[in-house]
Amino acid sequence: MYDYIVVGAGIIGSFIARELSKYNLKALVVEKENDVANVQTLANSAILHSGHNPKPNTLKSKLCLLGNKLYDEVESELSIPILRTGAYVLAHNNEEEKKLDDLVVTTKQNEVTEFEFLSFDEAVKYEPNLAKTVTKVLSLPTTSVTYPWEVAFACMENAILNGVEFRKNSEVTNITKTDDIFKITINNTDIAEAKHLINAAGVKADDIAEMIERNVEYKITPRIGEYFVLDKRVKGFINHVLYPLPTNLGKGVLLTPQVHGNILIGPNSKFVDDKDRANNTTDGLRYVKDNAVLLADNLPFNEIIRSFAGVRSTSNQEDFIIRESNEVSGFYHVAGIDSPGLTAAPAIANYLLNKIMMVHEKYDTKCNFNPKREKLQEFHTLPNDQQNELIKQDSSYANIICKCERITEKEVIDAINGPLGSSSIKGIKKRTRAGAGLCQGGYCEEKVYKLIARETKSSPLDIVYDSQKSNLFVSESKVKK
Ligand SMILES: Cc1cc2nc3c(=O)[nH]c(=O)nc-3n(C[C@H](O)[C@H](O)[C@H](O)COP(=O)(O)OP(=O)(O)OC[C@H]3O[C@@H](n4cnc5c(N)ncnc54)[C@H](O)[C@@H]3O)c2cc1C
């Protein structure tokens, strides 16, 4: 019997898991995918927003501001990468300059204290490729960028180290509650029991709620956002996150420098019917291109190496829904967590545990909680003498698997066998960046699948690209008799 079961291992479930691991209690996280961070947390802009534009006095505004600040602590405890870029919101004419003034009113109401206006001439000194049509800029120095997958892994790894259990490939298919105990059916077969249940199922949060509540008070409608990725050779083309003015559809098409040097162009914003499909469309990508050129001149579209789409879990409630169920005690909603959910995530977990759950549930804090996650430095960033020393200790450091990102065999092996190891091609890409470079896995995918097969003693036929059924091979074509 668990004290808490968390449904969903996106950034929210992962931060909640880590927060739970600070207490003397038994907790389990169940995730339907074969990895953490495989849905909304997989495909977003990776921005830690300053908090300048959510509606004032909402959970979105308060937890965004707090989350942005808490990331400093997360960075030092979990060794996650943060690129402190700052952001510019751009106006192009008198009408937009007035809207920029209105945005500052919201910024102040949200208690964001660091901001300033810049003229085009001032801003272009720091952003030489800023579009010449820009007339005025709102600078937001506390905006930064992180690597969302790594944040989620780091949280979950740390939670596991501190005693939380994690089950992947485990879809919650039914929930009942009798005599104060939740019975959670997993994959239509297994049953797990818990005293409390936390719903952090992202775009499926309303479906989970419908399994146990008669009148679910919110509905999630998926909203797609599409992107282009520019190769890391463009590093330095822009230095800040460049935002247009926000509209009722969100923050608009942005240019966002990434922690590894790439630049993201996007997203658009389009409501769709299917929660499980995040596809690129010709119209969507055209919209992204047409709007991106308003932010910077001479955008190097010839450096595009990939496009992708993510799905926002937008609810009909305007604000994040973080509360205990009105119908079923011990059942907690953490739903409607669209943007700025990545930024707010550490504050959301903190708010759920300390302001809602632990107010009436008394669990002692763990005296031996270890907040630290040690991360080995990426091999290719080390000086030659350190690289040579490591190669002497383990020769698999000398075998480069991914030439674009310069990832070694040893790093891939560690990613397969780590505390939150993975045996899918995409899982290894998320952990090591093997396959994230210019050739997008053309060179290394074959080497990675062979290493996975060797390390996990699996048949190549069982190796998947991403989800459980995405096998790389259908059958052997030449079998020695
Ligand atoms: C296009 C886009 C751009 C964004 N940009 C930003 C940004 O720059 N900055 C920012 O702060 N925020 C941004 N966001 C928002 C941010 O990505 C989300 O708020 C955050 O990732 C939400 O995390 P989550 O854990 O709630 O959801 P998810 O990451 O979707 O996790 C939910 C998990 O629940 C699992 N699950 C669902 N049903 C079940 C079930 N039945 N059984 C078991 N598991 C289940 C899913 O598989 C999934 O892994 C963006 C979002 C999108 C889509």
Short mmCIF file of N, CA and C in Angstrom, two decimals, residues 150-309:
data_model
loop_
_atom_site.label_atom_id
_atom_site.label_comp_id
_atom_site.label_asym_id
_atom_site.label_seq_id
_atom_site.Cartn_x
_atom_site.Cartn_y
_atom_site.Cartn_z
N GLU A 150 16.08 17.10 -19.28
CA GLU A 150 17.08 16.83 -18.25
C GLU A 150 16.56 17.24 -16.88
N VAL A 151 15.78 18.31 -16.82
CA VAL A 151 15.21 18.72 -15.53
C VAL A 151 14.31 17.60 -14.99
N ALA A 152 13.47 17.05 -15.88
CA ALA A 152 12.55 15.99 -15.45
C ALA A 152 13.34 14.74 -15.01
N PHE A 153 14.35 14.34 -15.83
CA PHE A 153 15.16 13.16 -15.43
C PHE A 153 15.82 13.40 -14.08
N ALA A 154 16.39 14.61 -13.95
CA ALA A 154 17.15 14.90 -12.74
C ALA A 154 16.24 14.81 -11.52
N CYS A 155 15.04 15.37 -11.64
CA CYS A 155 14.08 15.32 -10.51
C CYS A 155 13.72 13.87 -10.19
N MET A 156 13.41 13.10 -11.26
CA MET A 156 12.95 11.73 -11.02
C MET A 156 14.11 10.86 -10.49
N GLU A 157 15.29 11.04 -11.03
CA GLU A 157 16.46 10.29 -10.54
C GLU A 157 16.67 10.57 -9.06
N ASN A 158 16.57 11.86 -8.71
CA ASN A 158 16.79 12.25 -7.32
C ASN A 158 15.68 11.70 -6.42
N ALA A 159 14.45 11.70 -6.93
CA ALA A 159 13.33 11.14 -6.16
C ALA A 159 13.54 9.64 -5.93
N ILE A 160 14.00 8.94 -6.99
CA ILE A 160 14.25 7.49 -6.87
C ILE A 160 15.35 7.24 -5.83
N LEU A 161 16.42 8.04 -5.93
CA LEU A 161 17.53 7.93 -4.96
C LEU A 161 17.02 8.10 -3.53
N ASN A 162 16.00 8.93 -3.39
CA ASN A 162 15.45 9.19 -2.05
C ASN A 162 14.23 8.32 -1.72
N GLY A 163 14.02 7.24 -2.51
CA GLY A 163 13.05 6.23 -2.10
C GLY A 163 11.74 6.15 -2.86
N VAL A 164 11.49 7.06 -3.81
CA VAL A 164 10.24 6.96 -4.58
C VAL A 164 10.37 5.85 -5.63
N GLU A 165 9.28 5.13 -5.88
CA GLU A 165 9.29 4.10 -6.92
C GLU A 165 8.74 4.67 -8.22
N PHE A 166 9.27 4.19 -9.34
CA PHE A 166 8.82 4.67 -10.65
C PHE A 166 8.50 3.47 -11.53
N ARG A 167 7.30 3.47 -12.14
CA ARG A 167 6.94 2.39 -13.07
C ARG A 167 6.60 2.98 -14.42
N LYS A 168 7.43 2.67 -15.45
CA LYS A 168 7.10 3.14 -16.79
C LYS A 168 6.26 2.08 -17.50
N ASN A 169 5.82 2.37 -18.71
CA ASN A 169 4.93 1.47 -19.46
C ASN A 169 3.73 1.05 -18.62
N SER A 170 3.23 1.95 -17.82
CA SER A 170 2.16 1.63 -16.87
C SER A 170 1.02 2.64 -17.00
N GLU A 171 0.04 2.28 -17.79
CA GLU A 171 -1.07 3.20 -18.03
C GLU A 171 -2.19 2.96 -17.01
N VAL A 172 -2.61 4.01 -16.36
CA VAL A 172 -3.75 3.90 -15.43
C VAL A 172 -5.01 3.74 -16.28
N THR A 173 -5.73 2.64 -16.07
CA THR A 173 -6.90 2.38 -16.91
C THR A 173 -8.21 2.41 -16.12
N ASN A 174 -8.12 2.37 -14.81
CA ASN A 174 -9.35 2.47 -14.00
C ASN A 174 -8.99 2.86 -12.58
N ILE A 175 -9.92 3.57 -11.92
CA ILE A 175 -9.68 3.95 -10.52
C ILE A 175 -10.98 3.74 -9.74
N THR A 176 -10.87 3.10 -8.58
CA THR A 176 -12.02 3.04 -7.66
C THR A 176 -11.53 3.44 -6.28
N LYS A 177 -12.50 3.76 -5.42
CA LYS A 177 -12.10 4.05 -4.03
C LYS A 177 -13.10 3.40 -3.08
N THR A 178 -12.62 2.53 -2.22
CA THR A 178 -13.47 1.95 -1.18
C THR A 178 -12.73 1.99 0.15
N ASP A 179 -13.48 2.27 1.21
CA ASP A 179 -12.91 2.33 2.56
C ASP A 179 -11.63 3.18 2.59
N ASP A 180 -11.69 4.33 1.98
CA ASP A 180 -10.58 5.29 1.99
C ASP A 180 -9.34 4.82 1.24
N ILE A 181 -9.45 3.74 0.50
CA ILE A 181 -8.29 3.25 -0.26
C ILE A 181 -8.59 3.35 -1.77
N PHE A 182 -7.64 3.98 -2.50
CA PHE A 182 -7.76 4.00 -3.96
C PHE A 182 -7.20 2.70 -4.52
N LYS A 183 -7.95 2.10 -5.45
CA LYS A 183 -7.43 0.93 -6.19
C LYS A 183 -7.21 1.40 -7.62
N ILE A 184 -5.95 1.39 -8.03
CA ILE A 184 -5.61 1.92 -9.36
C ILE A 184 -5.24 0.76 -10.27
N THR A 185 -6.02 0.60 -11.33
CA THR A 185 -5.72 -0.49 -12.28
C THR A 185 -4.71 0.01 -13.30
N ILE A 186 -3.66 -0.81 -13.49
CA ILE A 186 -2.60 -0.45 -14.42
C ILE A 186 -2.60 -1.44 -15.59
N ASN A 187 -2.63 -0.90 -16.81
CA ASN A 187 -2.64 -1.71 -18.04
C ASN A 187 -3.75 -2.77 -18.01
N ASN A 188 -4.88 -2.42 -17.43
CA ASN A 188 -6.07 -3.30 -17.36
C ASN A 188 -5.84 -4.57 -16.56
N THR A 189 -4.68 -4.72 -15.92
CA THR A 189 -4.41 -5.99 -15.23
C THR A 189 -3.99 -5.80 -13.77
N ASP A 190 -2.88 -5.11 -13.54
CA ASP A 190 -2.35 -4.99 -12.17
C ASP A 190 -3.17 -3.99 -11.36
N ILE A 191 -3.16 -4.19 -10.04
CA ILE A 191 -3.81 -3.21 -9.15
C ILE A 191 -2.76 -2.68 -8.18
N ALA A 192 -2.71 -1.35 -8.04
CA ALA A 192 -1.87 -0.74 -7.01
C ALA A 192 -2.80 0.02 -6.06
N GLU A 193 -2.49 -0.03 -4.76
CA GLU A 193 -3.37 0.63 -3.79
C GLU A 193 -2.66 1.81 -3.14
N ALA A 194 -3.45 2.85 -2.86
CA ALA A 194 -2.85 4.04 -2.24
C ALA A 194 -3.88 4.77 -1.39
N LYS A 195 -3.35 5.53 -0.41
CA LYS A 195 -4.25 6.35 0.41
C LYS A 195 -4.61 7.64 -0.32
N HIS A 196 -3.70 8.12 -1.16
CA HIS A 196 -3.93 9.37 -1.89
C HIS A 196 -3.52 9.20 -3.35
N LEU A 197 -4.15 9.99 -4.20
CA LEU A 197 -3.85 9.89 -5.63
C LEU A 197 -3.68 11.30 -6.21
N ILE A 198 -2.56 11.48 -6.93
CA ILE A 198 -2.29 12.80 -7.52
C ILE A 198 -2.36 12.67 -9.04
N ASN A 199 -3.19 13.49 -9.63
CA ASN A 199 -3.43 13.45 -11.07
C ASN A 199 -2.55 14.49 -11.77
N ALA A 200 -1.42 14.04 -12.32
CA ALA A 200 -0.53 14.95 -13.06
C ALA A 200 -0.40 14.43 -14.49
N ALA A 201 -1.55 14.08 -15.08
CA ALA A 201 -1.55 13.36 -16.37
C ALA A 201 -1.59 14.30 -17.57
N GLY A 202 -1.27 15.57 -17.40
CA GLY A 202 -1.15 16.50 -18.52
C GLY A 202 -2.41 16.60 -19.34
N VAL A 203 -2.27 16.35 -20.63
CA VAL A 203 -3.39 16.52 -21.55
C VAL A 203 -4.51 15.50 -21.26
N LYS A 204 -4.16 14.43 -20.51
CA LYS A 204 -5.17 13.40 -20.17
C LYS A 204 -5.73 13.59 -18.75
N ALA A 205 -5.46 14.72 -18.12
CA ALA A 205 -5.87 14.88 -16.72
C ALA A 205 -7.39 14.77 -16.56
N ASP A 206 -8.16 15.29 -17.53
CA ASP A 206 -9.62 15.18 -17.39
C ASP A 206 -10.09 13.73 -17.57
N ASP A 207 -9.37 12.96 -18.41
CA ASP A 207 -9.73 11.54 -18.58
C ASP A 207 -9.48 10.77 -17.29
N ILE A 208 -8.38 11.09 -16.61
CA ILE A 208 -8.08 10.43 -15.32
C ILE A 208 -9.16 10.84 -14.31
N ALA A 209 -9.48 12.12 -14.26
CA ALA A 209 -10.49 12.59 -13.29
C ALA A 209 -11.83 11.90 -13.53
N GLU A 210 -12.17 11.69 -14.82
CA GLU A 210 -13.46 11.04 -15.13
C GLU A 210 -13.53 9.60 -14.63
N MET A 211 -12.37 8.98 -14.36
CA MET A 211 -12.38 7.60 -13.85
C MET A 211 -12.88 7.55 -12.41
N ILE A 212 -12.84 8.69 -11.69
CA ILE A 212 -13.17 8.63 -10.25
C ILE A 212 -14.19 9.70 -9.83
N GLU A 213 -14.34 10.77 -10.63
CA GLU A 213 -15.31 11.82 -10.30
C GLU A 213 -16.53 11.73 -11.22
N ARG A 214 -17.71 12.06 -10.67
CA ARG A 214 -18.90 12.04 -11.53
C ARG A 214 -19.00 13.32 -12.35
N ASN A 215 -18.68 14.46 -11.70
CA ASN A 215 -18.78 15.75 -12.41
C ASN A 215 -17.42 16.43 -12.44
N VAL A 216 -16.67 16.13 -13.46
CA VAL A 216 -15.34 16.76 -13.58
C VAL A 216 -15.55 18.22 -13.99
N GLU A 217 -14.92 19.12 -13.22
CA GLU A 217 -15.23 20.54 -13.41
C GLU A 217 -14.41 21.21 -14.50
N TYR A 218 -13.57 20.47 -15.18
CA TYR A 218 -12.78 21.08 -16.24
C TYR A 218 -12.65 20.13 -17.43
N LYS A 219 -12.31 20.73 -18.55
CA LYS A 219 -12.09 19.94 -19.76
C LYS A 219 -10.77 20.40 -20.38
N ILE A 220 -9.98 19.43 -20.82
CA ILE A 220 -8.70 19.78 -21.45
C ILE A 220 -8.85 19.66 -22.96
N THR A 221 -8.50 20.72 -23.65
CA THR A 221 -8.51 20.67 -25.13
C THR A 221 -7.07 20.83 -25.60
N PRO A 222 -6.58 19.84 -26.36
CA PRO A 222 -5.18 19.93 -26.80
C PRO A 222 -4.95 21.09 -27.76
N ARG A 223 -3.84 21.79 -27.57
CA ARG A 223 -3.50 22.93 -28.44
C ARG A 223 -2.06 22.72 -28.93
N ILE A 224 -1.95 22.56 -30.23
CA ILE A 224 -0.65 22.21 -30.84
C ILE A 224 0.25 23.43 -30.98
N GLY A 225 1.56 23.22 -30.85
CA GLY A 225 2.55 24.25 -31.16
C GLY A 225 3.65 23.63 -32.00
N GLU A 226 3.94 24.24 -33.15
CA GLU A 226 4.92 23.66 -34.08
C GLU A 226 6.21 24.50 -34.13
N TYR A 227 7.31 23.81 -34.40
CA TYR A 227 8.63 24.46 -34.36
C TYR A 227 9.53 24.00 -35.50
N PHE A 228 10.53 24.86 -35.78
CA PHE A 228 11.74 24.45 -36.52
C PHE A 228 12.90 24.49 -35.52
N VAL A 229 13.87 23.59 -35.74
CA VAL A 229 15.11 23.62 -34.96
C VAL A 229 16.25 24.01 -35.89
N LEU A 230 17.03 25.02 -35.51
CA LEU A 230 18.23 25.37 -36.29
C LEU A 230 19.43 24.68 -35.67
N ASP A 231 20.35 24.26 -36.53
CA ASP A 231 21.57 23.58 -36.07
C ASP A 231 22.37 24.49 -35.12
N LYS A 232 23.17 23.87 -34.27
CA LYS A 232 23.90 24.66 -33.28
C LYS A 232 25.00 25.53 -33.90
N ARG A 233 25.26 25.34 -35.21
CA ARG A 233 26.22 26.24 -35.87
C ARG A 233 25.74 27.69 -35.84
N VAL A 234 24.41 27.90 -35.60
CA VAL A 234 23.87 29.27 -35.60
C VAL A 234 24.05 29.94 -34.24
N LYS A 235 24.68 29.25 -33.29
CA LYS A 235 24.86 29.79 -31.94
C LYS A 235 25.33 31.26 -32.02
N GLY A 236 24.65 32.13 -31.29
CA GLY A 236 25.04 33.55 -31.29
C GLY A 236 24.29 34.39 -32.31
N PHE A 237 23.51 33.75 -33.20
CA PHE A 237 22.73 34.55 -34.16
C PHE A 237 21.77 35.46 -33.40
N ILE A 238 21.16 34.92 -32.36
CA ILE A 238 20.45 35.76 -31.37
C ILE A 238 20.93 35.35 -29.98
N ASN A 239 20.85 36.28 -29.06
CA ASN A 239 21.34 36.01 -27.70
C ASN A 239 20.24 35.99 -26.66
N HIS A 240 19.13 36.68 -26.94
CA HIS A 240 17.98 36.74 -26.03
C HIS A 240 16.84 35.91 -26.61
N VAL A 241 15.88 35.56 -25.73
CA VAL A 241 14.60 35.07 -26.25
C VAL A 241 13.91 36.28 -26.86
N LEU A 242 13.47 36.15 -28.11
CA LEU A 242 12.76 37.27 -28.76
C LEU A 242 11.28 36.94 -28.85
N TYR A 243 10.46 37.73 -28.14
CA TYR A 243 9.00 37.52 -28.15
C TYR A 243 8.34 38.62 -28.99
N PRO A 244 7.26 38.29 -29.72
CA PRO A 244 6.39 39.35 -30.21
C PRO A 244 5.49 39.78 -29.05
N LEU A 245 4.56 40.70 -29.29
CA LEU A 245 3.58 41.02 -28.22
C LEU A 245 2.65 39.83 -28.02
N PRO A 246 2.28 39.52 -26.78
CA PRO A 246 1.37 38.39 -26.59
C PRO A 246 -0.03 38.71 -27.10
N THR A 247 -0.77 37.66 -27.48
CA THR A 247 -2.18 37.83 -27.89
C THR A 247 -3.00 36.86 -27.04
N ASN A 248 -4.33 36.79 -27.32
CA ASN A 248 -5.13 35.83 -26.53
C ASN A 248 -4.79 34.38 -26.88
N LEU A 249 -3.97 34.16 -27.90
CA LEU A 249 -3.54 32.79 -28.24
C LEU A 249 -2.23 32.42 -27.54
N GLY A 250 -1.67 33.36 -26.79
CA GLY A 250 -0.43 33.04 -26.06
C GLY A 250 0.69 34.00 -26.43
N LYS A 251 1.92 33.49 -26.28
CA LYS A 251 3.08 34.38 -26.42
C LYS A 251 3.51 34.54 -27.87
N GLY A 252 2.92 33.78 -28.79
CA GLY A 252 3.22 33.95 -30.20
C GLY A 252 4.45 33.18 -30.66
N VAL A 253 4.84 33.43 -31.92
CA VAL A 253 6.02 32.76 -32.51
C VAL A 253 7.27 33.46 -31.99
N LEU A 254 8.17 32.69 -31.40
CA LEU A 254 9.36 33.24 -30.74
C LEU A 254 10.63 32.74 -31.43
N LEU A 255 11.72 33.41 -31.12
CA LEU A 255 13.05 32.86 -31.41
C LEU A 255 13.71 32.60 -30.07
N THR A 256 14.14 31.37 -29.86
CA THR A 256 14.65 31.00 -28.54
C THR A 256 15.99 30.30 -28.64
N PRO A 257 17.07 30.93 -28.13
CA PRO A 257 18.35 30.22 -28.09
C PRO A 257 18.25 29.05 -27.11
N GLN A 258 18.88 27.93 -27.44
CA GLN A 258 18.81 26.74 -26.58
C GLN A 258 20.15 26.52 -25.86
N VAL A 259 20.11 25.72 -24.81
CA VAL A 259 21.33 25.57 -24.00
C VAL A 259 22.49 24.93 -24.78
N HIS A 260 22.20 24.14 -25.82
CA HIS A 260 23.29 23.50 -26.57
C HIS A 260 23.66 24.27 -27.84
N GLY A 261 23.14 25.46 -28.00
CA GLY A 261 23.54 26.30 -29.13
C GLY A 261 22.52 26.37 -30.26
N ASN A 262 21.56 25.44 -30.31
CA ASN A 262 20.54 25.49 -31.35
C ASN A 262 19.61 26.70 -31.12
N ILE A 263 18.81 27.03 -32.12
CA ILE A 263 17.77 28.05 -31.93
C ILE A 263 16.44 27.43 -32.33
N LEU A 264 15.42 27.64 -31.50
CA LEU A 264 14.07 27.18 -31.84
C LEU A 264 13.30 28.33 -32.47
N ILE A 265 12.55 28.02 -33.53
CA ILE A 265 11.66 29.01 -34.15
C ILE A 265 10.24 28.47 -34.00
N GLY A 266 9.39 29.16 -33.28
CA GLY A 266 8.01 28.73 -33.08
C GLY A 266 7.59 29.08 -31.68
N PRO A 267 6.43 28.71 -31.23
CA PRO A 267 5.44 27.85 -31.88
C PRO A 267 4.24 28.66 -32.40
N ASN A 268 3.43 27.97 -33.25
CA ASN A 268 2.10 28.51 -33.54
C ASN A 268 1.14 28.01 -32.45
N SER A 269 -0.12 28.20 -32.62
CA SER A 269 -1.08 27.79 -31.58
C SER A 269 -2.39 27.41 -32.24
N LYS A 270 -2.71 26.12 -32.19
CA LYS A 270 -3.91 25.66 -32.91
C LYS A 270 -4.60 24.56 -32.11
N PHE A 271 -5.91 24.76 -31.80
CA PHE A 271 -6.66 23.71 -31.10
C PHE A 271 -6.86 22.53 -32.04
N VAL A 272 -6.71 21.31 -31.50
CA VAL A 272 -6.89 20.10 -32.31
C VAL A 272 -7.80 19.13 -31.55
N ASP A 273 -8.22 18.06 -32.22
CA ASP A 273 -9.14 17.11 -31.59
C ASP A 273 -8.42 15.98 -30.86
N ASP A 274 -7.28 15.56 -31.41
CA ASP A 274 -6.65 14.33 -30.95
C ASP A 274 -5.55 14.63 -29.94
N LYS A 275 -5.73 14.12 -28.72
CA LYS A 275 -4.73 14.38 -27.67
C LYS A 275 -3.43 13.63 -27.92
N ASP A 276 -3.49 12.58 -28.72
CA ASP A 276 -2.32 11.71 -28.88
C ASP A 276 -1.48 12.05 -30.10
N ARG A 277 -1.89 13.04 -30.88
CA ARG A 277 -1.14 13.30 -32.11
C ARG A 277 -0.64 14.74 -32.12
N ALA A 278 0.67 14.88 -32.18
CA ALA A 278 1.25 16.21 -32.33
C ALA A 278 2.04 16.22 -33.63
N ASN A 279 1.35 16.59 -34.71
CA ASN A 279 1.98 16.53 -36.04
C ASN A 279 2.32 17.92 -36.55
N ASN A 280 3.36 17.99 -37.37
CA ASN A 280 3.61 19.23 -38.10
C ASN A 280 2.66 19.30 -39.30
N THR A 281 2.29 20.53 -39.66
CA THR A 281 1.44 20.73 -40.84
C THR A 281 2.10 21.77 -41.73
N THR A 282 1.80 21.72 -43.01
CA THR A 282 2.38 22.71 -43.93
C THR A 282 1.94 24.11 -43.52
N ASP A 283 0.64 24.26 -43.21
CA ASP A 283 0.12 25.60 -42.85
C ASP A 283 0.76 26.09 -41.56
N GLY A 284 0.89 25.18 -40.59
CA GLY A 284 1.45 25.56 -39.30
C GLY A 284 2.88 26.05 -39.45
N LEU A 285 3.69 25.30 -40.20
CA LEU A 285 5.10 25.68 -40.35
C LEU A 285 5.25 26.95 -41.19
N ARG A 286 4.33 27.13 -42.15
CA ARG A 286 4.39 28.37 -42.94
C ARG A 286 4.09 29.57 -42.04
N TYR A 287 3.09 29.41 -41.17
CA TYR A 287 2.73 30.49 -40.23
C TYR A 287 3.94 30.83 -39.34
N VAL A 288 4.62 29.77 -38.88
CA VAL A 288 5.80 29.98 -38.02
C VAL A 288 6.86 30.80 -38.77
N LYS A 289 7.15 30.43 -40.01
CA LYS A 289 8.16 31.15 -40.80
C LYS A 289 7.74 32.60 -41.03
N ASP A 290 6.48 32.79 -41.43
CA ASP A 290 6.00 34.15 -41.76
C ASP A 290 6.09 35.07 -40.55
N ASN A 291 5.86 34.53 -39.37
CA ASN A 291 5.88 35.38 -38.17
C ASN A 291 7.28 35.56 -37.60
N ALA A 292 8.14 34.55 -37.81
CA ALA A 292 9.51 34.64 -37.26
C ALA A 292 10.29 35.78 -37.90
N VAL A 293 10.02 36.05 -39.18
CA VAL A 293 10.82 37.08 -39.87
C VAL A 293 10.52 38.48 -39.34
N LEU A 294 9.46 38.61 -38.53
CA LEU A 294 9.18 39.92 -37.92
C LEU A 294 10.10 40.19 -36.72
N LEU A 295 10.83 39.15 -36.27
CA LEU A 295 11.65 39.28 -35.07
C LEU A 295 13.12 39.54 -35.39
N ALA A 296 13.63 38.90 -36.44
CA ALA A 296 15.06 39.06 -36.77
C ALA A 296 15.22 39.06 -38.29
N ASP A 297 16.24 39.78 -38.76
CA ASP A 297 16.51 39.83 -40.20
C ASP A 297 17.44 38.68 -40.58
N ASN A 298 17.34 38.25 -41.81
CA ASN A 298 18.24 37.21 -42.39
C ASN A 298 18.28 35.93 -41.57
N LEU A 299 17.12 35.50 -41.12
CA LEU A 299 17.07 34.24 -40.34
C LEU A 299 17.66 33.09 -41.17
N PRO A 300 18.58 32.33 -40.61
CA PRO A 300 19.25 31.28 -41.42
C PRO A 300 18.38 30.02 -41.55
N PHE A 301 17.31 30.12 -42.35
CA PHE A 301 16.43 28.97 -42.53
C PHE A 301 17.16 27.79 -43.17
N ASN A 302 18.30 28.09 -43.84
CA ASN A 302 19.07 26.99 -44.45
C ASN A 302 19.73 26.10 -43.39
N GLU A 303 19.68 26.51 -42.12
CA GLU A 303 20.26 25.71 -41.04
C GLU A 303 19.21 24.86 -40.31
N ILE A 304 17.98 24.80 -40.87
CA ILE A 304 16.95 23.96 -40.21
C ILE A 304 17.37 22.50 -40.28
N ILE A 305 17.36 21.83 -39.10
CA ILE A 305 17.71 20.40 -39.12
C ILE A 305 16.51 19.52 -38.76
N ARG A 306 15.45 20.14 -38.27
CA ARG A 306 14.33 19.32 -37.81
C ARG A 306 13.10 20.21 -37.59
N SER A 307 11.91 19.61 -37.66
CA SER A 307 10.71 20.29 -37.18
C SER A 307 10.04 19.35 -36.18
N PHE A 308 9.26 19.90 -35.27
CA PHE A 308 8.53 19.05 -34.32
C PHE A 308 7.30 19.81 -33.82
N ALA A 309 6.43 19.10 -33.13
CA ALA A 309 5.24 19.75 -32.58
C ALA A 309 4.99 19.23 -31.17
#
